[in-house]
mmCIF file of C-alpha atoms in Angstrom:
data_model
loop_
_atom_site.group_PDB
_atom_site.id
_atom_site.type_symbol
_atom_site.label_atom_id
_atom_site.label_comp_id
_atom_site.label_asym_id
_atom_site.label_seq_id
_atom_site.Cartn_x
_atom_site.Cartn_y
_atom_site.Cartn_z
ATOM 1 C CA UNK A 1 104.508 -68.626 -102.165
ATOM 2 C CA UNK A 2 101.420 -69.382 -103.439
ATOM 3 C CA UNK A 3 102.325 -73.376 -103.948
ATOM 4 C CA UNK A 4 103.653 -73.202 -100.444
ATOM 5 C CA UNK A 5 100.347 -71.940 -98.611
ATOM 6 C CA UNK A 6 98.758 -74.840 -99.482
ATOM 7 C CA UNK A 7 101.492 -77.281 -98.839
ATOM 8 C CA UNK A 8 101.497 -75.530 -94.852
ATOM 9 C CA UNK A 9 97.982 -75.515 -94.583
ATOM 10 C CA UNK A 10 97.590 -79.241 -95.058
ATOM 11 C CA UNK A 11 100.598 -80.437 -93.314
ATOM 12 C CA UNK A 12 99.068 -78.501 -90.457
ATOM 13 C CA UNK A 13 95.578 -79.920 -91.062
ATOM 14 C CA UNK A 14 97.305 -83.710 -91.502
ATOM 15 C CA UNK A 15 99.276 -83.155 -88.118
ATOM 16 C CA UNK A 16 95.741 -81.948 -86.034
ATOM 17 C CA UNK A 17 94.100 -84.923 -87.294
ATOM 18 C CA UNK A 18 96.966 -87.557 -86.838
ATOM 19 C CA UNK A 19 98.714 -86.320 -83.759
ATOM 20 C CA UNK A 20 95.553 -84.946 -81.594
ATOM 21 C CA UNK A 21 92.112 -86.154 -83.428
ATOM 22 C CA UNK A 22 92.680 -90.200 -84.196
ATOM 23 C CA UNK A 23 94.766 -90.280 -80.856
ATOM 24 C CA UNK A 24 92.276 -88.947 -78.548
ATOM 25 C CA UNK A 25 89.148 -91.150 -80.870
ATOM 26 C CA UNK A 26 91.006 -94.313 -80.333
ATOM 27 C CA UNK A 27 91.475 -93.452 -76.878
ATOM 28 C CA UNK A 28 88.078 -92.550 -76.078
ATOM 29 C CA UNK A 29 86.625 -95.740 -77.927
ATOM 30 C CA UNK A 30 89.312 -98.417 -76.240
ATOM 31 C CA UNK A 31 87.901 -96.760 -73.047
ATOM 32 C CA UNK A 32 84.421 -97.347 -74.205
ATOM 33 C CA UNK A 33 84.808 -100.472 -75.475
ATOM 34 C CA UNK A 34 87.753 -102.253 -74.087
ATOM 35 C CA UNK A 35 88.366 -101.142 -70.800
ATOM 36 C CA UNK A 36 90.364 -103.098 -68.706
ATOM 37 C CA UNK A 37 92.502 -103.920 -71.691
ATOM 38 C CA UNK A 38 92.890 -100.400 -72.598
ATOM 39 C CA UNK A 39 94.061 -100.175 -68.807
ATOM 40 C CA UNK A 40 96.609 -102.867 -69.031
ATOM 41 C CA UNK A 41 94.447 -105.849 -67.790
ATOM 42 C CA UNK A 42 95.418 -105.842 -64.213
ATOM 43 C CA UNK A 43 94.603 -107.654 -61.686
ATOM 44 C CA UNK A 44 93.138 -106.187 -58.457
ATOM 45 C CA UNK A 45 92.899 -107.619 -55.156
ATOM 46 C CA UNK A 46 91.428 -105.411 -52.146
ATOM 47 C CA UNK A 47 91.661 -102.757 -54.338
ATOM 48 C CA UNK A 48 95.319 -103.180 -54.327
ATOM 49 C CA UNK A 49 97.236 -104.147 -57.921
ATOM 50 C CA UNK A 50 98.285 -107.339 -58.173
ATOM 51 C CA UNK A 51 99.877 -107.291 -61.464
ATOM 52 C CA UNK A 52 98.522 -107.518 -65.106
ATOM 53 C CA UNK A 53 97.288 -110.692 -66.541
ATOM 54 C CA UNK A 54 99.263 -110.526 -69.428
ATOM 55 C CA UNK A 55 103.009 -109.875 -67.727
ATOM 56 C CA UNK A 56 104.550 -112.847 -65.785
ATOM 57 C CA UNK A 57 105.783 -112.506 -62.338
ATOM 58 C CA UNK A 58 109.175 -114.470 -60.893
ATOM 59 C CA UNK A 59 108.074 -116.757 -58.554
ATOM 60 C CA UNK A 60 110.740 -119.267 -56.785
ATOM 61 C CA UNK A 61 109.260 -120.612 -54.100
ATOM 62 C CA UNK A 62 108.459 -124.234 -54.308
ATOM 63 C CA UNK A 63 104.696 -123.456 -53.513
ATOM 64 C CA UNK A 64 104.345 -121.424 -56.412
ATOM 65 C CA UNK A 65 103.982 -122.608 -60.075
ATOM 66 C CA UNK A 66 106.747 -121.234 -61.654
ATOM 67 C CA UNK A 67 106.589 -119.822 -65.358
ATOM 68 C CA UNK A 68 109.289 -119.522 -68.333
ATOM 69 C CA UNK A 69 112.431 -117.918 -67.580
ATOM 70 C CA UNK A 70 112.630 -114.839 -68.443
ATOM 71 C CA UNK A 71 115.853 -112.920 -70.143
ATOM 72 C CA UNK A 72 114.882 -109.430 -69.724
ATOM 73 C CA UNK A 73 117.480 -107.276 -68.166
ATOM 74 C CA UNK A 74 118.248 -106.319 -64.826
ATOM 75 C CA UNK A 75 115.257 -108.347 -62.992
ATOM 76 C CA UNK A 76 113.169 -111.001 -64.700
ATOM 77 C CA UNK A 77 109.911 -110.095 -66.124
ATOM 78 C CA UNK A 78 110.999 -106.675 -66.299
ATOM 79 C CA UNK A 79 108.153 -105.264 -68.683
ATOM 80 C CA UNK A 80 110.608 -101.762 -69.668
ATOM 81 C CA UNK A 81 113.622 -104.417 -70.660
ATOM 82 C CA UNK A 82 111.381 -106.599 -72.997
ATOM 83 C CA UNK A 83 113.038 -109.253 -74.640
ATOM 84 C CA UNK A 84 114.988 -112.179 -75.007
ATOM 85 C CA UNK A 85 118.311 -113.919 -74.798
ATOM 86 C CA UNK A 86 119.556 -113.505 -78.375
ATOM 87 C CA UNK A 87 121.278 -116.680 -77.951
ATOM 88 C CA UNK A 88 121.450 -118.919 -81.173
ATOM 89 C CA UNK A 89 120.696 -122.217 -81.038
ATOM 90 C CA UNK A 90 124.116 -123.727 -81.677
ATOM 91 C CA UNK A 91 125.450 -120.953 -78.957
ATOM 92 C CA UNK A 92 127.401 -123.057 -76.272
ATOM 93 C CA UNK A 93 125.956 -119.956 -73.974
ATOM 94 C CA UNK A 94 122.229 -121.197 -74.674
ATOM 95 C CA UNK A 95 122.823 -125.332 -74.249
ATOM 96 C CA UNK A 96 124.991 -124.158 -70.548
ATOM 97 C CA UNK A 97 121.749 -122.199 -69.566
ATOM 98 C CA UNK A 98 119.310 -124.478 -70.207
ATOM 99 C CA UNK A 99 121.633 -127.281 -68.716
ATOM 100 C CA UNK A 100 121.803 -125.717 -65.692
ATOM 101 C CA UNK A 101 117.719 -124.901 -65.625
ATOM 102 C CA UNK A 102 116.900 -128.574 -66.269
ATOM 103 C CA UNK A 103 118.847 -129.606 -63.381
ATOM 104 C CA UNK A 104 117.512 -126.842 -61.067
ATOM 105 C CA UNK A 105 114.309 -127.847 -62.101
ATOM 106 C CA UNK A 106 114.493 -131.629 -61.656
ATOM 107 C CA UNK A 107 116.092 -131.154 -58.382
ATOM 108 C CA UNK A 108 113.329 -128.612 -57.112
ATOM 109 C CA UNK A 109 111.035 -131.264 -58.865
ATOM 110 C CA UNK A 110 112.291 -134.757 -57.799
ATOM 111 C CA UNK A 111 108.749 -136.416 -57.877
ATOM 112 C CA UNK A 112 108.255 -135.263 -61.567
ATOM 113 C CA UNK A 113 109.250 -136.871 -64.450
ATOM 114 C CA UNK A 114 112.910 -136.418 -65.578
ATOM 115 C CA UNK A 115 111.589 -135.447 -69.001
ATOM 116 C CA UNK A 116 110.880 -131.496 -68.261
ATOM 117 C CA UNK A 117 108.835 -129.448 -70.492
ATOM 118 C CA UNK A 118 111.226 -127.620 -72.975
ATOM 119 C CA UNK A 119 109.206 -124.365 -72.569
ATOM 120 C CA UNK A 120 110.477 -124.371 -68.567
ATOM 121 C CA UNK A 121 113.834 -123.854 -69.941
ATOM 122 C CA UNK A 122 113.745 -121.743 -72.667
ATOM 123 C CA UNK A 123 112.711 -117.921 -72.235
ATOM 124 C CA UNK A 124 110.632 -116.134 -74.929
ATOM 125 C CA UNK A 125 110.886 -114.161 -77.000
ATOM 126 C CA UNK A 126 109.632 -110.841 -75.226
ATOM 127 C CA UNK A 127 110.783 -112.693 -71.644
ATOM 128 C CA UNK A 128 107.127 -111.711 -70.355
ATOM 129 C CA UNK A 129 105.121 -114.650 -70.746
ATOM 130 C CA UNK A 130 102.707 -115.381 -69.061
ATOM 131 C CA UNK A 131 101.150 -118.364 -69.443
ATOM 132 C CA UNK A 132 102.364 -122.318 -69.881
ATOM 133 C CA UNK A 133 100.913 -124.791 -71.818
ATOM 134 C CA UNK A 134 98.810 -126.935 -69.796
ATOM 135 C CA UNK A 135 101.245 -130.001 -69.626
ATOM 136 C CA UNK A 136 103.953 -127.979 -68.329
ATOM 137 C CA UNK A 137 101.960 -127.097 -65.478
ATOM 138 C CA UNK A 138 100.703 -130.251 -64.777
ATOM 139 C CA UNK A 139 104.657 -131.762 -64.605
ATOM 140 C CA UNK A 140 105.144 -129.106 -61.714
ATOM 141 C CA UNK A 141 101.737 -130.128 -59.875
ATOM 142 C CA UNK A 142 103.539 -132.820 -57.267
ATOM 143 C CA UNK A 143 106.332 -130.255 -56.295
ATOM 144 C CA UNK A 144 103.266 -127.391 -55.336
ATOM 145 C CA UNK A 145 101.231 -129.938 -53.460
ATOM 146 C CA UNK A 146 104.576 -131.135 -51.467
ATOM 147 C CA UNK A 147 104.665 -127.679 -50.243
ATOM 148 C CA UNK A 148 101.661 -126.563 -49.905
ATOM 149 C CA UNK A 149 99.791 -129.752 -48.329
ATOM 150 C CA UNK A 150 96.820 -129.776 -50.408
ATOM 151 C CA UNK A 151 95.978 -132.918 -52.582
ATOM 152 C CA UNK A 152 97.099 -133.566 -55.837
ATOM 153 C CA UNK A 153 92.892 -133.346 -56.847
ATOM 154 C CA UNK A 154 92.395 -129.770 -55.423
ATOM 155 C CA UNK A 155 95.984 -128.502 -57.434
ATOM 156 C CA UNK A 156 94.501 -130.604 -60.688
ATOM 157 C CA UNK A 157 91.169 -129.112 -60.202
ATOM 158 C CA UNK A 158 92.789 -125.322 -59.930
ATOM 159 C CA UNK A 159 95.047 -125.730 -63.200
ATOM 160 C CA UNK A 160 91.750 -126.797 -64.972
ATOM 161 C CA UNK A 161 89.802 -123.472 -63.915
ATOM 162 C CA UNK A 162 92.371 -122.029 -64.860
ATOM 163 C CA UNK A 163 93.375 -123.223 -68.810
ATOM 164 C CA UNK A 164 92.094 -120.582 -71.510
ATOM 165 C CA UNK A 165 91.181 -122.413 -74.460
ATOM 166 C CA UNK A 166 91.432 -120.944 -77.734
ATOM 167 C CA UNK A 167 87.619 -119.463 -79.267
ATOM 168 C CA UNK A 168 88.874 -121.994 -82.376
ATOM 169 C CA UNK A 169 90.700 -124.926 -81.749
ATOM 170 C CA UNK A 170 93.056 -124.931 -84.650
ATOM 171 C CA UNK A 171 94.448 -121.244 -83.946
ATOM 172 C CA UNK A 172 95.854 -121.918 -80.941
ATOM 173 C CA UNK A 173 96.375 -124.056 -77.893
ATOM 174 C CA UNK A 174 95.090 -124.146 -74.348
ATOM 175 C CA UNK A 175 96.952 -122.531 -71.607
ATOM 176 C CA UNK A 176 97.450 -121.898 -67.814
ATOM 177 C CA UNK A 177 97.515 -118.102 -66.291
ATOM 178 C CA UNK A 178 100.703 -118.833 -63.624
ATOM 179 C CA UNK A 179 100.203 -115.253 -62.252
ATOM 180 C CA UNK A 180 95.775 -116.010 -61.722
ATOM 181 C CA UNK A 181 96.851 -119.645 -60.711
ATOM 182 C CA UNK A 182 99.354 -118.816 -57.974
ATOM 183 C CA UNK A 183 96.765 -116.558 -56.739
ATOM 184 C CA UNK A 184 94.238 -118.854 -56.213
ATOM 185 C CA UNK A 185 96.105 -121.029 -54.741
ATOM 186 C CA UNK A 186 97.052 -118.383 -52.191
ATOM 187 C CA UNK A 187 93.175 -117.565 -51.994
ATOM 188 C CA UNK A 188 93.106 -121.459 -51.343
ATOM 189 C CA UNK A 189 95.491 -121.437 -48.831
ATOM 190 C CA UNK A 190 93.611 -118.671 -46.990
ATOM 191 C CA UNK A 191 90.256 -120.555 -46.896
#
C-alpha cells in the first residue's frame, strides 16, 4: 500500500495538470493571442457567418470561381467527412473521374485553354481546400467575366488582391482564397 499511495497521488496530480490545467492555458493564450484563428477564422459579413477562410465552399455557378473537387462524403466540402478519394493512381475509378471533370470543365470553360489545370480535377487530400494556385484561377477568369459582365481587367485585378504569397518564397507558393474571391466579386457586383 505504501508503493501504491504514491503511484495514485501522481496519476491524479498528472491527470489535473494534463486534462484541466494545459487545456484551459492553451485555451486562454490562443484566445489572447490568436483569436480569430483560435475561433476557426471565419468570415463575417453583416454580422452574419459567411464561412471560414480556411474550408472551401461548392460553388457551380458559372459566375463563381470554382475550387478543387472535393471527395468528402455525403456533400462536398463537408468539414465532419474530411478526406479524400483513396483512389490510386493506376485506379480506372480515378482516370473515369477526372475524365469526366476535364470535360465538364472545358465545356463550362469553352473560351479557356483546352489544357486545364490538373489541380481542377484532382481533389485533395483532406477534400477542404481552399485555395488554387494562381494560374488555375486565372484559366477560369474568361468563363466568370462571360457571366458576370465585368471586364476581363476588373476579374484580373480581383484575383491579384486576392493571391497570398508565401512570408519566404522558397517554402511555398502563391495562392488565390476562392471562398474571399467569390465574395468580392459579389461585393463587386453589388456596387
Amino acid at each position: 500500500m505504501t508503493m501504491l499511495r504514491p503511484a495514485i497521488l501522481l496519476f491524479i496530480l498528472l491527470s489535473l495538470v494534463t486534462g484541466g490545467l494545459y487545456p484551459l492555458v492553451t485555451t486562454a493564450l490562443g484566445q489572447w493571442w490568436f483569436k480569430d484563428q483560435a475561433n476557426g477564422s471565419l468570415i463575417l459579413q453583416n454580422g452574419e457567418n459567411r464561412g471560414s477562410r480556411l474550408i472551401g465552399q461548392n460553388f457551380t455557378d458559372a459566375g463563381y470561381f470554382q475550387g478543387r473537387p472535393s471527395a468528402t462524403a455525403e456533400s462536398p466540402y463537408n468539414p465532419m467527412a474530411s478526406g479524400g478519394s483513396n483512389l490510386a493512381g493506376s485506379n480506372p475509378e480515378l482516370d473515369k473521374a477526372v475524365s469526366e471533370r476535364v470535360s465538364a470543365l472545358r465545356a463550362a470553360n469553352p473560351q479557356a485553354s483546352a489544357s486545364v489545370p490538373v489541380e481542377l480535377v484532382t481533389a485533395s487530400a483532406s477534400g477542404l481546400d481552399y485555395s488554387l494556385t494562381p494560374a488555375a484561377v486565372a484559366w477560369q477568369i474568361p468563363r466568370v467575366v462571360a457571366a458576370r459582365g465585368l471586364t476581363t481587367e476588373q476579374v484580373t485585378k480581383l484575383v491579384a488582391e486576392h493571391t497570398q504569397k508565401p512570408l519566404v518564397s522558397f517554402l511555398g507558393m502563391p495562392v488565390v482564397n476562392i471562398v474571399e474571391l467569390n465574395m468580392s466579386l459579389d461585393a463587386l457586383r453589388k456596387n
